[in-house]
Amino acid sequence: MNANYILIVEHDLTFGQSLSTLIEEEGYTTSYVRSANAAMESLQLHKPDALLINAQLPTMSGFAFTQWVRLEADFRDIPIALMIPADNDIVRLKASGVGATVVLPLPFDLPELNYAISELGKGVRL
């Protein structure tokens, strides 16, 4: 599977737009939404090849949204990169436990983002 179309779920407008631009410069197509609810609506319209989700979303956390995706039959196979606020074993275990394919600690640089996206394309769980 190639992760050609990536849905970005990020509550911070500037960061979300920057992520979208960076990822598109690498040759991918993106859509960007600011909440889990908006992402749920977007999933109904067009199934992405991968999801990039911030764990700290308002209303429904990225952890809860990832878990929801994994429980939905139509979407459970979508690779997910979950951006976590702290790189520690507890948060990594929580991210893995809800079904994240890749865990991407914040802040990250472009090579780390590119690596995570390439791993999403392979469907490798990190």
CSV table of N, CA, C and O in Angstrom, one decimal:
chain,number,residue,atom,x,y,z
A,1,MET,N,0.8,-1.2,0.0
A,1,MET,CA,0.0,0.0,0.0
A,1,MET,C,0.9,1.2,0.0
A,1,MET,O,1.8,1.3,0.8
A,2,ASN,N,0.6,2.2,-0.8
A,2,ASN,CA,1.3,3.5,-0.8
A,2,ASN,C,0.4,4.5,-0.1
A,2,ASN,O,-0.8,4.6,-0.5
A,3,ALA,N,0.9,5.2,0.8
A,3,ALA,CA,0.2,6.2,1.5
A,3,ALA,C,0.2,7.5,0.6
A,3,ALA,O,0.9,8.4,0.8
A,4,ASN,N,-0.7,7.5,-0.4
A,4,ASN,CA,-0.7,8.7,-1.3
A,4,ASN,C,-1.6,9.8,-0.8
A,4,ASN,O,-1.4,10.9,-1.1
A,5,TYR,N,-2.7,9.4,-0.2
A,5,TYR,CA,-3.7,10.4,0.3
A,5,TYR,C,-3.7,10.3,1.8
A,5,TYR,O,-4.1,9.3,2.4
A,6,ILE,N,-3.3,11.4,2.5
A,6,ILE,CA,-3.2,11.4,4.0
A,6,ILE,C,-4.1,12.4,4.5
A,6,ILE,O,-4.1,13.6,4.2
A,7,LEU,N,-5.0,12.0,5.5
A,7,LEU,CA,-5.8,12.9,6.2
A,7,LEU,C,-5.1,13.3,7.5
A,7,LEU,O,-4.7,12.5,8.3
A,8,ILE,N,-4.9,14.6,7.6
A,8,ILE,CA,-4.3,15.2,8.8
A,8,ILE,C,-5.3,15.7,9.8
A,8,ILE,O,-6.2,16.4,9.4
A,9,VAL,N,-5.2,15.3,11.0
A,9,VAL,CA,-6.2,15.7,12.1
A,9,VAL,C,-5.4,16.4,13.1
A,9,VAL,O,-4.7,15.8,13.9
A,10,GLU,N,-5.4,17.7,13.1
A,10,GLU,CA,-4.6,18.6,13.9
A,10,GLU,C,-5.4,19.8,14.3
A,10,GLU,O,-5.9,20.5,13.4
A,11,HIS,N,-5.5,20.1,15.6
A,11,HIS,CA,-6.3,21.2,16.1
A,11,HIS,C,-5.7,22.6,15.9
A,11,HIS,O,-6.4,23.6,15.7
A,12,ASP,N,-4.4,22.6,15.8
A,12,ASP,CA,-3.7,23.9,15.7
A,12,ASP,C,-3.6,24.3,14.2
A,12,ASP,O,-3.0,23.6,13.4
A,13,LEU,N,-4.3,25.4,13.8
A,13,LEU,CA,-4.4,25.8,12.4
A,13,LEU,C,-3.1,25.9,11.7
A,13,LEU,O,-2.8,25.4,10.6
A,14,THR,N,-2.2,26.7,12.3
A,14,THR,CA,-0.9,26.9,11.7
A,14,THR,C,-0.1,25.6,11.5
A,14,THR,O,0.5,25.4,10.5
A,15,PHE,N,0.0,24.8,12.6
A,15,PHE,CA,0.7,23.6,12.5
A,15,PHE,C,0.1,22.6,11.5
A,15,PHE,O,0.8,22.0,10.7
A,16,GLY,N,-1.2,22.5,11.5
A,16,GLY,CA,-1.9,21.7,10.5
A,16,GLY,C,-1.6,22.1,9.1
A,16,GLY,O,-1.4,21.2,8.2
A,17,GLN,N,-1.7,23.4,8.8
A,17,GLN,CA,-1.4,23.8,7.5
A,17,GLN,C,0.0,23.6,7.1
A,17,GLN,O,0.3,23.2,5.9
A,18,SER,N,0.9,23.8,8.0
A,18,SER,CA,2.4,23.5,7.8
A,18,SER,C,2.6,22.0,7.5
A,18,SER,O,3.3,21.7,6.6
A,19,LEU,N,2.0,21.2,8.3
A,19,LEU,CA,2.1,19.7,8.0
A,19,LEU,C,1.6,19.4,6.6
A,19,LEU,O,2.2,18.6,5.9
A,20,SER,N,0.4,19.9,6.3
A,20,SER,CA,-0.1,19.7,5.0
A,20,SER,C,0.8,20.1,3.9
A,20,SER,O,1.1,19.3,2.9
A,21,THR,N,1.4,21.3,4.0
A,21,THR,CA,2.3,21.8,3.0
A,21,THR,C,3.6,20.9,2.9
A,21,THR,O,4.0,20.5,1.8
A,22,LEU,N,4.2,20.6,4.0
A,22,LEU,CA,5.4,19.7,4.0
A,22,LEU,C,5.1,18.4,3.4
A,22,LEU,O,5.9,17.9,2.6
A,23,ILE,N,4.0,17.8,3.7
A,23,ILE,CA,3.7,16.4,3.2
A,23,ILE,C,3.4,16.5,1.7
A,23,ILE,O,3.8,15.7,0.9
A,24,GLU,N,2.7,17.5,1.3
A,24,GLU,CA,2.4,17.7,-0.2
A,24,GLU,C,3.7,18.0,-1.0
A,24,GLU,O,3.8,17.5,-2.1
A,25,GLU,N,4.7,18.7,-0.4
A,25,GLU,CA,5.9,18.9,-1.0
A,25,GLU,C,6.7,17.6,-1.2
A,25,GLU,O,7.6,17.5,-2.1
A,26,GLU,N,6.3,16.6,-0.5
A,26,GLU,CA,7.0,15.2,-0.6
A,26,GLU,C,6.2,14.4,-1.6
A,26,GLU,O,6.5,13.2,-1.8
A,27,GLY,N,5.2,14.9,-2.3
A,27,GLY,CA,4.5,14.2,-3.3
A,27,GLY,C,3.2,13.6,-2.9
A,27,GLY,O,2.6,12.8,-3.7
A,28,TYR,N,2.7,13.8,-1.7
A,28,TYR,CA,1.4,13.2,-1.3
A,28,TYR,C,0.3,14.2,-1.5
A,28,TYR,O,0.5,15.4,-1.6
A,29,THR,N,-0.9,13.7,-1.4
A,29,THR,CA,-2.1,14.5,-1.4
A,29,THR,C,-2.6,14.5,0.0
A,29,THR,O,-2.6,13.5,0.7
A,30,THR,N,-3.1,15.7,0.5
A,30,THR,CA,-3.5,15.7,1.9
A,30,THR,C,-4.9,16.4,2.0
A,30,THR,O,-5.3,17.2,1.1
A,31,SER,N,-5.6,16.1,3.0
A,31,SER,CA,-6.7,16.9,3.5
A,31,SER,C,-6.4,17.2,5.0
A,31,SER,O,-5.7,16.4,5.6
A,32,TYR,N,-6.9,18.3,5.4
A,32,TYR,CA,-6.6,18.7,6.8
A,32,TYR,C,-7.9,19.1,7.5
A,32,TYR,O,-8.7,19.9,6.9
A,33,VAL,N,-8.1,18.5,8.7
A,33,VAL,CA,-9.3,18.9,9.5
A,33,VAL,C,-8.8,19.2,10.9
A,33,VAL,O,-7.7,18.7,11.3
A,34,ARG,N,-9.6,19.9,11.7
A,34,ARG,CA,-9.2,20.3,13.0
A,34,ARG,C,-9.8,19.6,14.2
A,34,ARG,O,-9.5,19.9,15.3
A,35,SER,N,-10.6,18.6,13.9
A,35,SER,CA,-11.2,17.8,15.0
A,35,SER,C,-11.5,16.4,14.6
A,35,SER,O,-11.6,16.1,13.4
A,36,ALA,N,-11.7,15.6,15.6
A,36,ALA,CA,-12.0,14.2,15.4
A,36,ALA,C,-13.4,14.1,14.7
A,36,ALA,O,-13.6,13.3,13.8
A,37,ASN,N,-14.3,14.9,15.1
A,37,ASN,CA,-15.7,14.9,14.5
A,37,ASN,C,-15.6,15.3,13.0
A,37,ASN,O,-16.2,14.6,12.2
A,38,ALA,N,-14.8,16.3,12.7
A,38,ALA,CA,-14.6,16.6,11.3
A,38,ALA,C,-13.9,15.5,10.5
A,38,ALA,O,-14.2,15.2,9.3
A,39,ALA,N,-13.0,14.8,11.2
A,39,ALA,CA,-12.3,13.7,10.5
A,39,ALA,C,-13.3,12.5,10.3
A,39,ALA,O,-13.2,11.9,9.2
A,40,MET,N,-14.2,12.3,11.2
A,40,MET,CA,-15.2,11.2,11.0
A,40,MET,C,-16.1,11.6,9.8
A,40,MET,O,-16.3,10.7,9.0
A,41,GLU,N,-16.4,12.8,9.6
A,41,GLU,CA,-17.2,13.2,8.5
A,41,GLU,C,-16.4,13.0,7.2
A,41,GLU,O,-16.9,12.5,6.2
A,42,SER,N,-15.1,13.4,7.2
A,42,SER,CA,-14.3,13.3,6.1
A,42,SER,C,-14.1,11.8,5.7
A,42,SER,O,-14.0,11.5,4.5
A,43,LEU,N,-13.9,11.0,6.7
A,43,LEU,CA,-13.8,9.5,6.4
A,43,LEU,C,-15.0,9.0,5.6
A,43,LEU,O,-14.8,8.1,4.8
A,44,GLN,N,-16.1,9.5,5.9
A,44,GLN,CA,-17.3,9.0,5.2
A,44,GLN,C,-17.3,9.4,3.7
A,44,GLN,O,-17.9,8.7,2.9
A,45,LEU,N,-16.7,10.5,3.4
A,45,LEU,CA,-16.6,11.0,2.0
A,45,LEU,C,-15.5,10.4,1.2
A,45,LEU,O,-15.7,10.1,0.0
A,46,HIS,N,-14.4,10.2,1.8
A,46,HIS,CA,-13.2,9.7,1.0
A,46,HIS,C,-12.2,9.0,2.0
A,46,HIS,O,-11.7,9.7,2.9
A,47,LYS,N,-12.1,7.7,1.8
A,47,LYS,CA,-11.2,7.0,2.7
A,47,LYS,C,-9.7,7.3,2.4
A,47,LYS,O,-9.3,7.0,1.2
A,48,PRO,N,-9.0,7.8,3.3
A,48,PRO,CA,-7.6,8.1,3.1
A,48,PRO,C,-6.7,6.8,3.1
A,48,PRO,O,-7.1,5.8,3.6
A,49,ASP,N,-5.5,6.9,2.5
A,49,ASP,CA,-4.6,5.8,2.6
A,49,ASP,C,-3.9,5.8,4.0
A,49,ASP,O,-3.3,4.7,4.4
A,50,ALA,N,-3.9,6.9,4.7
A,50,ALA,CA,-3.2,7.0,6.0
A,50,ALA,C,-3.8,8.2,6.7
A,50,ALA,O,-4.3,9.1,6.2
A,51,LEU,N,-3.7,8.1,8.1
A,51,LEU,CA,-4.1,9.2,8.9
A,51,LEU,C,-2.9,9.7,9.8
A,51,LEU,O,-2.1,8.9,10.2
A,52,LEU,N,-2.8,11.0,9.9
A,52,LEU,CA,-1.8,11.6,10.8
A,52,LEU,C,-2.7,12.4,11.8
A,52,LEU,O,-3.3,13.4,11.5
A,53,ILE,N,-2.6,11.9,13.1
A,53,ILE,CA,-3.5,12.4,14.1
A,53,ILE,C,-2.7,13.0,15.3
A,53,ILE,O,-1.8,12.3,15.8
A,54,ASN,N,-3.1,14.2,15.8
A,54,ASN,CA,-2.5,14.7,17.0
A,54,ASN,C,-3.3,14.0,18.2
A,54,ASN,O,-4.5,14.0,18.2
A,55,ALA,N,-2.5,13.5,19.2
A,55,ALA,CA,-3.1,12.9,20.3
A,55,ALA,C,-3.9,13.9,21.2
A,55,ALA,O,-4.8,13.5,21.9
A,56,GLN,N,-3.6,15.1,21.1
A,56,GLN,CA,-4.2,16.1,22.0
A,56,GLN,C,-5.3,17.0,21.3
A,56,GLN,O,-5.2,18.2,21.2
A,57,LEU,N,-6.2,16.3,20.7
A,57,LEU,CA,-7.3,17.0,20.0
A,57,LEU,C,-8.4,17.4,21.1
A,57,LEU,O,-8.5,16.7,22.1
A,58,PRO,N,-9.1,18.5,20.8
A,58,PRO,CA,-10.1,18.9,21.8
A,58,PRO,C,-11.4,18.0,21.6
A,58,PRO,O,-11.5,17.3,20.6
A,59,THR,N,-12.2,18.0,22.5
A,59,THR,CA,-13.5,17.2,22.5
A,59,THR,C,-13.2,15.7,22.5
A,59,THR,O,-13.5,15.1,23.5
A,60,MET,N,-12.7,15.2,21.5
A,60,MET,CA,-12.3,13.7,21.5
A,60,MET,C,-10.8,13.7,21.2
A,60,MET,O,-10.4,14.2,20.2
A,61,SER,N,-10.1,13.1,22.1
A,61,SER,CA,-8.6,13.0,22.0
A,61,SER,C,-8.2,12.2,20.8
A,61,SER,O,-9.0,11.4,20.3
A,62,GLY,N,-7.0,12.4,20.3
A,62,GLY,CA,-6.5,11.6,19.2
A,62,GLY,C,-6.4,10.1,19.6
A,62,GLY,O,-6.6,9.2,18.7
A,63,PHE,N,-6.2,9.8,20.9
A,63,PHE,CA,-6.2,8.4,21.3
A,63,PHE,C,-7.6,7.8,21.2
A,63,PHE,O,-7.7,6.7,20.6
A,64,ALA,N,-8.6,8.5,21.6
A,64,ALA,CA,-10.0,8.0,21.5
A,64,ALA,C,-10.4,7.9,20.0
A,64,ALA,O,-11.0,6.9,19.6
A,65,PHE,N,-10.0,8.9,19.2
A,65,PHE,CA,-10.3,8.8,17.8
A,65,PHE,C,-9.6,7.6,17.1
A,65,PHE,O,-10.2,6.9,16.3
A,66,THR,N,-8.4,7.4,17.4
A,66,THR,CA,-7.6,6.3,16.9
A,66,THR,C,-8.3,5.0,17.2
A,66,THR,O,-8.5,4.1,16.4
A,67,GLN,N,-8.8,4.9,18.5
A,67,GLN,CA,-9.5,3.7,18.9
A,67,GLN,C,-10.8,3.5,18.2
A,67,GLN,O,-11.2,2.4,17.7
A,68,TRP,N,-11.5,4.6,17.9
A,68,TRP,CA,-12.7,4.6,17.2
A,68,TRP,C,-12.5,4.1,15.8
A,68,TRP,O,-13.2,3.2,15.2
A,69,VAL,N,-11.4,4.6,15.1
A,69,VAL,CA,-11.1,4.1,13.7
A,69,VAL,C,-10.9,2.6,13.7
A,69,VAL,O,-11.3,1.9,12.8
A,70,ARG,N,-10.1,2.1,14.7
A,70,ARG,CA,-9.8,0.7,14.8
A,70,ARG,C,-11.1,-0.2,15.0
A,70,ARG,O,-11.1,-1.4,14.6
A,71,LEU,N,-12.1,0.4,15.6
A,71,LEU,CA,-13.3,-0.4,15.8
A,71,LEU,C,-14.3,-0.3,14.7
A,71,LEU,O,-15.3,-1.1,14.6
A,72,GLU,N,-14.1,0.6,13.7
A,72,GLU,CA,-15.0,0.7,12.6
A,72,GLU,C,-14.5,-0.2,11.4
A,72,GLU,O,-13.4,-0.1,10.9
A,73,ALA,N,-15.3,-1.1,11.0
A,73,ALA,CA,-15.0,-2.1,10.0
A,73,ALA,C,-14.5,-1.5,8.7
A,73,ALA,O,-13.5,-2.0,8.1
A,74,ASP,N,-15.0,-0.4,8.3
A,74,ASP,CA,-14.6,0.2,7.0
A,74,ASP,C,-13.3,0.9,7.1
A,74,ASP,O,-12.7,1.2,6.0
A,75,PHE,N,-12.8,1.2,8.3
A,75,PHE,CA,-11.6,2.0,8.4
A,75,PHE,C,-10.5,1.4,9.2
A,75,PHE,O,-9.4,1.9,9.3
A,76,ARG,N,-10.7,0.3,9.8
A,76,ARG,CA,-9.7,-0.3,10.8
A,76,ARG,C,-8.4,-0.7,10.1
A,76,ARG,O,-7.4,-0.8,10.8
A,77,ASP,N,-8.4,-0.8,8.8
A,77,ASP,CA,-7.1,-1.1,8.1
A,77,ASP,C,-6.3,0.1,7.8
A,77,ASP,O,-5.2,0.0,7.2
A,78,ILE,N,-6.8,1.3,8.0
A,78,ILE,CA,-6.0,2.5,7.7
A,78,ILE,C,-4.8,2.7,8.6
A,78,ILE,O,-5.0,2.7,9.8
A,79,PRO,N,-3.6,2.8,8.1
A,79,PRO,CA,-2.5,3.0,8.9
A,79,PRO,C,-2.6,4.4,9.6
A,79,PRO,O,-3.0,5.4,8.9
A,80,ILE,N,-2.2,4.5,10.8
A,80,ILE,CA,-2.3,5.7,11.6
A,80,ILE,C,-1.0,6.1,12.2
A,80,ILE,O,-0.3,5.3,12.9
A,81,ALA,N,-0.5,7.3,12.0
A,81,ALA,CA,0.6,7.9,12.8
A,81,ALA,C,-0.1,8.8,13.8
A,81,ALA,O,-0.8,9.7,13.5
A,82,LEU,N,0.3,8.5,15.1
A,82,LEU,CA,-0.3,9.3,16.2
A,82,LEU,C,0.8,10.2,16.7
A,82,LEU,O,1.9,9.7,17.2
A,83,MET,N,0.6,11.5,16.7
A,83,MET,CA,1.6,12.5,17.2
A,83,MET,C,1.3,12.6,18.7
A,83,MET,O,0.2,13.0,19.1
A,84,ILE,N,2.3,12.3,19.5
A,84,ILE,CA,2.2,12.3,20.9
A,84,ILE,C,2.9,13.4,21.6
A,84,ILE,O,4.0,13.9,21.0
A,85,PRO,N,2.5,13.9,22.7
A,85,PRO,CA,3.1,15.1,23.3
A,85,PRO,C,4.4,14.8,24.0
A,85,PRO,O,5.2,15.8,24.2
A,86,ALA,N,4.6,13.6,24.4
A,86,ALA,CA,5.8,13.3,25.2
A,86,ALA,C,6.3,11.9,24.8
A,86,ALA,O,5.5,11.0,24.6
A,87,ASP,N,7.6,11.8,24.6
A,87,ASP,CA,8.2,10.5,24.2
A,87,ASP,C,8.6,9.7,25.5
A,87,ASP,O,9.7,9.9,26.0
A,88,ASN,N,7.6,9.0,26.0
A,88,ASN,CA,7.9,8.1,27.2
A,88,ASN,C,7.2,6.8,27.0
A,88,ASN,O,6.3,6.7,26.2
A,89,ASP,N,7.6,5.8,27.7
A,89,ASP,CA,7.1,4.5,27.5
A,89,ASP,C,5.6,4.4,27.8
A,89,ASP,O,4.9,3.7,27.1
A,90,ILE,N,5.1,5.2,28.8
A,90,ILE,CA,3.6,5.1,29.1
A,90,ILE,C,2.8,5.7,27.9
A,90,ILE,O,1.8,5.0,27.5
A,91,VAL,N,3.2,6.8,27.4
A,91,VAL,CA,2.4,7.4,26.3
A,91,VAL,C,2.6,6.5,25.0
A,91,VAL,O,1.6,6.3,24.3
A,92,ARG,N,3.8,6.0,24.8
A,92,ARG,CA,4.0,5.1,23.6
A,92,ARG,C,3.1,3.8,23.7
A,92,ARG,O,2.5,3.4,22.8
A,93,LEU,N,3.0,3.3,24.9
A,93,LEU,CA,2.2,2.1,25.2
A,93,LEU,C,0.7,2.4,25.0
A,93,LEU,O,0.0,1.6,24.4
A,94,LYS,N,0.3,3.6,25.4
A,94,LYS,CA,-1.1,4.0,25.2
A,94,LYS,C,-1.4,4.1,23.8
A,94,LYS,O,-2.4,3.7,23.3
A,95,ALA,N,-0.5,4.8,23.0
A,95,ALA,CA,-0.7,5.0,21.6
A,95,ALA,C,-0.8,3.6,20.9
A,95,ALA,O,-1.6,3.4,20.0
A,96,SER,N,0.1,2.7,21.2
A,96,SER,CA,0.1,1.4,20.6
A,96,SER,C,-1.1,0.6,21.0
A,96,SER,O,-1.7,-0.1,20.2
A,97,GLY,N,-1.5,0.8,22.2
A,97,GLY,CA,-2.7,0.1,22.7
A,97,GLY,C,-4.0,0.5,22.0
A,97,GLY,O,-4.9,-0.4,21.9
A,98,VAL,N,-4.1,1.7,21.6
A,98,VAL,CA,-5.3,2.1,20.9
A,98,VAL,C,-5.2,1.8,19.4
A,98,VAL,O,-6.2,2.1,18.6
A,99,GLY,N,-4.1,1.4,18.9
A,99,GLY,CA,-4.0,1.0,17.5
A,99,GLY,C,-3.1,1.8,16.6
A,99,GLY,O,-3.2,1.7,15.4
A,100,ALA,N,-2.3,2.7,17.1
A,100,ALA,CA,-1.4,3.5,16.3
A,100,ALA,C,-0.4,2.6,15.5
A,100,ALA,O,0.1,1.7,16.1
A,101,THR,N,-0.3,2.8,14.3
A,101,THR,CA,0.7,2.1,13.5
A,101,THR,C,2.1,2.7,13.7
A,101,THR,O,3.1,1.9,13.9
A,102,VAL,N,2.2,4.0,13.8
A,102,VAL,CA,3.4,4.7,14.0
A,102,VAL,C,3.2,5.7,15.1
A,102,VAL,O,2.2,6.4,15.2
A,103,VAL,N,4.2,5.8,16.1
A,103,VAL,CA,4.1,6.9,17.1
A,103,VAL,C,5.1,7.9,16.8
A,103,VAL,O,6.3,7.6,16.5
A,104,LEU,N,4.7,9.2,16.7
A,104,LEU,CA,5.6,10.3,16.3
A,104,LEU,C,5.6,11.3,17.4
A,104,LEU,O,4.7,12.1,17.5
A,105,PRO,N,6.7,11.3,18.2
A,105,PRO,CA,6.7,12.3,19.3
A,105,PRO,C,6.9,13.7,18.8
A,105,PRO,O,7.6,13.9,17.9
A,106,LEU,N,6.2,14.6,19.5
A,106,LEU,CA,6.3,16.0,19.2
A,106,LEU,C,7.4,16.6,20.1
A,106,LEU,O,7.5,16.2,21.2
A,107,PRO,N,8.2,17.6,19.6
A,107,PRO,CA,8.3,18.0,18.3
A,107,PRO,C,9.1,17.1,17.4
A,107,PRO,O,9.9,16.3,18.0
A,108,PHE,N,8.9,17.1,16.1
A,108,PHE,CA,9.7,16.3,15.2
A,108,PHE,C,10.2,17.1,14.1
A,108,PHE,O,9.7,18.2,13.9
A,109,ASP,N,11.2,16.6,13.4
A,109,ASP,CA,11.7,17.3,12.2
A,109,ASP,C,11.3,16.6,10.9
A,109,ASP,O,10.6,15.6,11.0
A,110,LEU,N,11.6,17.2,9.8
A,110,LEU,CA,11.1,16.7,8.5
A,110,LEU,C,11.6,15.3,8.2
A,110,LEU,O,10.8,14.5,7.8
A,111,PRO,N,12.8,14.9,8.5
A,111,PRO,CA,13.2,13.5,8.3
A,111,PRO,C,12.4,12.6,9.1
A,111,PRO,O,12.1,11.5,8.6
A,112,GLU,N,12.1,12.9,10.4
A,112,GLU,CA,11.3,12.0,11.2
A,112,GLU,C,9.9,11.9,10.6
A,112,GLU,O,9.3,10.8,10.6
A,113,LEU,N,9.3,13.0,10.2
A,113,LEU,CA,8.0,13.0,9.5
A,113,LEU,C,8.0,12.1,8.3
A,113,LEU,O,7.1,11.2,8.1
A,114,ASN,N,9.0,12.3,7.4
A,114,ASN,CA,9.1,11.5,6.2
A,114,ASN,C,9.3,10.0,6.5
A,114,ASN,O,8.7,9.1,5.9
A,115,TYR,N,10.1,9.7,7.6
A,115,TYR,CA,10.2,8.3,8.0
A,115,TYR,C,8.9,7.7,8.4
A,115,TYR,O,8.5,6.6,8.0
A,116,ALA,N,8.2,8.4,9.3
A,116,ALA,CA,6.9,7.9,9.7
A,116,ALA,C,5.9,7.7,8.6
A,116,ALA,O,5.2,6.6,8.6
A,117,ILE,N,5.9,8.6,7.6
A,117,ILE,CA,5.0,8.4,6.5
A,117,ILE,C,5.4,7.2,5.7
A,117,ILE,O,4.6,6.4,5.2
A,118,SER,N,6.7,7.0,5.5
A,118,SER,CA,7.1,5.8,4.7
A,118,SER,C,6.8,4.5,5.4
A,118,SER,O,6.4,3.6,4.8
A,119,GLU,N,6.8,4.6,6.8
A,119,GLU,CA,6.4,3.4,7.5
A,119,GLU,C,4.9,3.1,7.5
A,119,GLU,O,4.5,2.0,7.4
A,120,LEU,N,4.1,4.2,7.4
A,120,LEU,CA,2.7,4.1,7.2
A,120,LEU,C,2.4,3.3,5.9
A,120,LEU,O,1.5,2.5,5.8
A,121,GLY,N,3.2,3.7,4.9
A,121,GLY,CA,3.0,3.1,3.6
A,121,GLY,C,3.3,1.6,3.6
A,121,GLY,O,2.7,0.8,2.8
A,122,LYS,N,4.2,1.2,4.5
A,122,LYS,CA,4.5,-0.3,4.6
A,122,LYS,C,3.5,-1.0,5.6
A,122,LYS,O,3.5,-2.2,5.6
A,123,GLY,N,2.8,-0.2,6.3
A,123,GLY,CA,1.9,-0.8,7.3
A,123,GLY,C,2.6,-1.4,8.5
A,123,GLY,O,2.1,-2.2,9.2
A,124,VAL,N,3.8,-0.9,8.8
A,124,VAL,CA,4.6,-1.4,9.9
A,124,VAL,C,4.2,-0.7,11.1
A,124,VAL,O,4.1,0.5,11.2
A,125,ARG,N,4.0,-1.5,12.2
A,125,ARG,CA,3.7,-0.9,13.5
A,125,ARG,C,5.0,-0.6,14.2
A,125,ARG,O,5.8,-1.5,14.5
A,126,LEU,N,5.2,0.6,14.6
A,126,LEU,CA,6.4,1.0,15.4
A,126,LEU,C,6.0,1.4,16.8
A,126,LEU,O,5.0,2.0,17.0
